């Protein structure tokens, strides 16, 4: 079904990604924050030996909207970018440009799960 999605693409300046420090590491995209619990927090997303489809998947989870990798980049990369947490996720969408990537709104195919019947489980 066609729906609104976000496409992960390059900015005009191109990607700013590094080769992984250790290609034997398990591919991972992690979330975290720097700073004091009581002070200002700077959130980050870091990739370790990560692929672009893995980054797109993590962004989709965070933004609660389908994200499709359209970079056509193969291989694995290390990266880190910072963002401020906000209610609209606008900071995260803008911050990804630190990597030379951006998210564009588009229409595209989206998978839907349709449940046409459900029953209460029977006791064993």
PDB file of C-alpha atoms in Angstrom:
ATOM      1  CA  UNK A   1       0.000   0.000   0.000  1.00  0.00           C
ATOM      2  CA  UNK A   2       1.277   3.519  -0.771  1.00  0.00           C
ATOM      3  CA  UNK A   3       1.798   5.798   2.218  1.00  0.00           C
ATOM      4  CA  UNK A   4       3.998   8.617   3.457  1.00  0.00           C
ATOM      5  CA  UNK A   5       7.575   7.483   4.149  1.00  0.00           C
ATOM      6  CA  UNK A   6      10.970   9.049   4.751  1.00  0.00           C
ATOM      7  CA  UNK A   7      13.780   8.305   2.307  1.00  0.00           C
ATOM      8  CA  UNK A   8      17.377   8.294   3.589  1.00  0.00           C
ATOM      9  CA  UNK A   9      19.425  10.044   0.873  1.00  0.00           C
ATOM     10  CA  UNK A  10      22.633  12.098   0.470  1.00  0.00           C
ATOM     11  CA  UNK A  11      22.847  15.840   0.955  1.00  0.00           C
ATOM     12  CA  UNK A  12      24.459  17.799  -1.875  1.00  0.00           C
ATOM     13  CA  UNK A  13      27.796  17.574  -0.018  1.00  0.00           C
ATOM     14  CA  UNK A  14      27.751  13.767   0.031  1.00  0.00           C
ATOM     15  CA  UNK A  15      28.267  11.300   2.883  1.00  0.00           C
ATOM     16  CA  UNK A  16      30.686  11.844   5.767  1.00  0.00           C
ATOM     17  CA  UNK A  17      31.104   8.288   6.979  1.00  0.00           C
ATOM     18  CA  UNK A  18      34.211   6.480   8.184  1.00  0.00           C
ATOM     19  CA  UNK A  19      35.390   2.955   7.471  1.00  0.00           C
ATOM     20  CA  UNK A  20      34.801   0.766  10.540  1.00  0.00           C
ATOM     21  CA  UNK A  21      37.632   0.548  13.049  1.00  0.00           C
ATOM     22  CA  UNK A  22      36.986  -3.168  13.468  1.00  0.00           C
ATOM     23  CA  UNK A  23      35.178  -5.065  10.716  1.00  0.00           C
ATOM     24  CA  UNK A  24      34.763  -8.034  13.061  1.00  0.00           C
ATOM     25  CA  UNK A  25      32.461  -6.069  15.390  1.00  0.00           C
ATOM     26  CA  UNK A  26      28.774  -6.937  15.260  1.00  0.00           C
ATOM     27  CA  UNK A  27      26.896  -4.265  13.237  1.00  0.00           C
ATOM     28  CA  UNK A  28      25.215  -1.954  15.725  1.00  0.00           C
ATOM     29  CA  UNK A  29      23.402   1.397  15.853  1.00  0.00           C
ATOM     30  CA  UNK A  30      23.141   2.628  19.440  1.00  0.00           C
ATOM     31  CA  UNK A  31      21.511   5.540  21.221  1.00  0.00           C
ATOM     32  CA  UNK A  32      22.901   7.458  24.164  1.00  0.00           C
ATOM     33  CA  UNK A  33      23.489  10.822  25.749  1.00  0.00           C
ATOM     34  CA  UNK A  34      26.444  12.838  26.896  1.00  0.00           C
ATOM     35  CA  UNK A  35      26.260  15.210  29.786  1.00  0.00           C
ATOM     36  CA  UNK A  36      25.137  15.472  33.370  1.00  0.00           C
ATOM     37  CA  UNK A  37      21.795  13.994  34.439  1.00  0.00           C
ATOM     38  CA  UNK A  38      20.861  17.354  36.014  1.00  0.00           C
ATOM     39  CA  UNK A  39      22.367  19.501  33.263  1.00  0.00           C
ATOM     40  CA  UNK A  40      21.821  19.824  29.556  1.00  0.00           C
ATOM     41  CA  UNK A  41      21.830  16.534  27.684  1.00  0.00           C
ATOM     42  CA  UNK A  42      23.169  16.049  24.204  1.00  0.00           C
ATOM     43  CA  UNK A  43      21.769  12.885  22.696  1.00  0.00           C
ATOM     44  CA  UNK A  44      23.611  10.912  20.050  1.00  0.00           C
ATOM     45  CA  UNK A  45      23.265   8.058  17.617  1.00  0.00           C
ATOM     46  CA  UNK A  46      26.419   6.072  16.956  1.00  0.00           C
ATOM     47  CA  UNK A  47      27.038   3.345  14.432  1.00  0.00           C
ATOM     48  CA  UNK A  48      29.643   0.633  14.858  1.00  0.00           C
ATOM     49  CA  UNK A  49      30.359  -1.376  11.696  1.00  0.00           C
ATOM     50  CA  UNK A  50      26.795  -0.408  10.695  1.00  0.00           C
ATOM     51  CA  UNK A  51      25.052  -0.569   7.334  1.00  0.00           C
ATOM     52  CA  UNK A  52      22.750   2.089   5.915  1.00  0.00           C
ATOM     53  CA  UNK A  53      19.712  -0.246   6.045  1.00  0.00           C
ATOM     54  CA  UNK A  54      20.424  -0.771   9.758  1.00  0.00           C
ATOM     55  CA  UNK A  55      20.553   3.015  10.297  1.00  0.00           C
ATOM     56  CA  UNK A  56      17.284   3.420   8.366  1.00  0.00           C
ATOM     57  CA  UNK A  57      15.655   0.736  10.532  1.00  0.00           C
ATOM     58  CA  UNK A  58      16.765   2.450  13.764  1.00  0.00           C
ATOM     59  CA  UNK A  59      15.563   5.854  12.516  1.00  0.00           C
ATOM     60  CA  UNK A  60      12.189   4.322  11.631  1.00  0.00           C
ATOM     61  CA  UNK A  61      11.853   3.003  15.192  1.00  0.00           C
ATOM     62  CA  UNK A  62      12.732   6.374  16.679  1.00  0.00           C
ATOM     63  CA  UNK A  63      10.593   8.483  14.339  1.00  0.00           C
ATOM     64  CA  UNK A  64       7.703   5.986  14.280  1.00  0.00           C
ATOM     65  CA  UNK A  65       7.519   6.304  10.517  1.00  0.00           C
ATOM     66  CA  UNK A  66       8.832   4.058   7.731  1.00  0.00           C
ATOM     67  CA  UNK A  67      12.358   5.001   6.602  1.00  0.00           C
ATOM     68  CA  UNK A  68      13.734   3.500   3.399  1.00  0.00           C
ATOM     69  CA  UNK A  69      17.457   3.491   2.638  1.00  0.00           C
ATOM     70  CA  UNK A  70      17.936   5.071  -0.799  1.00  0.00           C
ATOM     71  CA  UNK A  71      21.647   5.861  -0.432  1.00  0.00           C
ATOM     72  CA  UNK A  72      22.724   2.774  -2.422  1.00  0.00           C
ATOM     73  CA  UNK A  73      25.769   2.660  -0.140  1.00  0.00           C
ATOM     74  CA  UNK A  74      27.010  -0.852   0.420  1.00  0.00           C
ATOM     75  CA  UNK A  75      29.449  -1.731   3.130  1.00  0.00           C
ATOM     76  CA  UNK A  76      29.753  -0.948   6.798  1.00  0.00           C
ATOM     77  CA  UNK A  77      30.605   2.325   8.533  1.00  0.00           C
ATOM     78  CA  UNK A  78      31.353   3.940  11.874  1.00  0.00           C
ATOM     79  CA  UNK A  79      29.591   7.227  12.630  1.00  0.00           C
ATOM     80  CA  UNK A  80      28.227   9.413  15.395  1.00  0.00           C
ATOM     81  CA  UNK A  81      25.959  12.437  15.334  1.00  0.00           C
ATOM     82  CA  UNK A  82      24.397  14.551  18.065  1.00  0.00           C
ATOM     83  CA  UNK A  83      20.862  15.886  18.409  1.00  0.00           C
ATOM     84  CA  UNK A  84      18.600  17.535  20.973  1.00  0.00           C
ATOM     85  CA  UNK A  85      15.614  15.481  22.016  1.00  0.00           C
ATOM     86  CA  UNK A  86      12.324  17.200  21.277  1.00  0.00           C
ATOM     87  CA  UNK A  87       8.683  16.221  20.957  1.00  0.00           C
ATOM     88  CA  UNK A  88       8.566  16.632  17.167  1.00  0.00           C
ATOM     89  CA  UNK A  89      11.809  14.802  16.271  1.00  0.00           C
ATOM     90  CA  UNK A  90      12.741  17.816  14.118  1.00  0.00           C
ATOM     91  CA  UNK A  91      16.153  17.975  15.799  1.00  0.00           C
ATOM     92  CA  UNK A  92      16.895  14.367  14.872  1.00  0.00           C
ATOM     93  CA  UNK A  93      15.812  14.887  11.251  1.00  0.00           C
ATOM     94  CA  UNK A  94      18.046  17.976  10.991  1.00  0.00           C
ATOM     95  CA  UNK A  95      20.984  16.414  12.871  1.00  0.00           C
ATOM     96  CA  UNK A  96      21.448  13.517  10.469  1.00  0.00           C
ATOM     97  CA  UNK A  97      22.852  16.064   8.029  1.00  0.00           C
ATOM     98  CA  UNK A  98      26.041  15.958  10.143  1.00  0.00           C
ATOM     99  CA  UNK A  99      26.693  12.681   8.276  1.00  0.00           C
ATOM    100  CA  UNK A 100      25.980  14.182   4.851  1.00  0.00           C
ATOM    101  CA  UNK A 101      22.616  12.403   4.843  1.00  0.00           C
ATOM    102  CA  UNK A 102      19.061  13.674   4.989  1.00  0.00           C
ATOM    103  CA  UNK A 103      15.521  12.390   5.281  1.00  0.00           C
ATOM    104  CA  UNK A 104      13.076  13.369   2.522  1.00  0.00           C
ATOM    105  CA  UNK A 105       9.306  12.923   2.690  1.00  0.00           C
ATOM    106  CA  UNK A 106       7.974  10.751  -0.143  1.00  0.00           C
ATOM    107  CA  UNK A 107       5.208   8.342  -1.016  1.00  0.00           C
ATOM    108  CA  UNK A 108       6.206   4.708  -1.128  1.00  0.00           C
ATOM    109  CA  UNK A 109       5.128   1.144  -0.449  1.00  0.00           C
ATOM    110  CA  UNK A 110       4.466   0.298   3.182  1.00  0.00           C
ATOM    111  CA  UNK A 111       3.746  -3.135   4.616  1.00  0.00           C
ATOM    112  CA  UNK A 112       0.603  -3.468   6.717  1.00  0.00           C
ATOM    113  CA  UNK A 113      -0.428  -6.353   8.939  1.00  0.00           C
ATOM    114  CA  UNK A 114      -4.135  -7.087   8.654  1.00  0.00           C
ATOM    115  CA  UNK A 115      -5.772  -9.319  11.264  1.00  0.00           C
ATOM    116  CA  UNK A 116      -9.038 -10.622   9.888  1.00  0.00           C
ATOM    117  CA  UNK A 117      -9.922 -12.905  12.786  1.00  0.00           C
ATOM    118  CA  UNK A 118      -8.935 -13.337  16.440  1.00  0.00           C
ATOM    119  CA  UNK A 119     -10.195 -15.601  19.240  1.00  0.00           C
ATOM    120  CA  UNK A 120      -9.486 -15.914  22.929  1.00  0.00           C
ATOM    121  CA  UNK A 121      -6.985 -18.710  23.613  1.00  0.00           C
ATOM    122  CA  UNK A 122      -8.371 -21.965  24.973  1.00  0.00           C
ATOM    123  CA  UNK A 123      -7.075 -23.241  28.332  1.00  0.00           C
ATOM    124  CA  UNK A 124      -4.583 -26.142  28.190  1.00  0.00           C
TER     125      UNK A 124
END
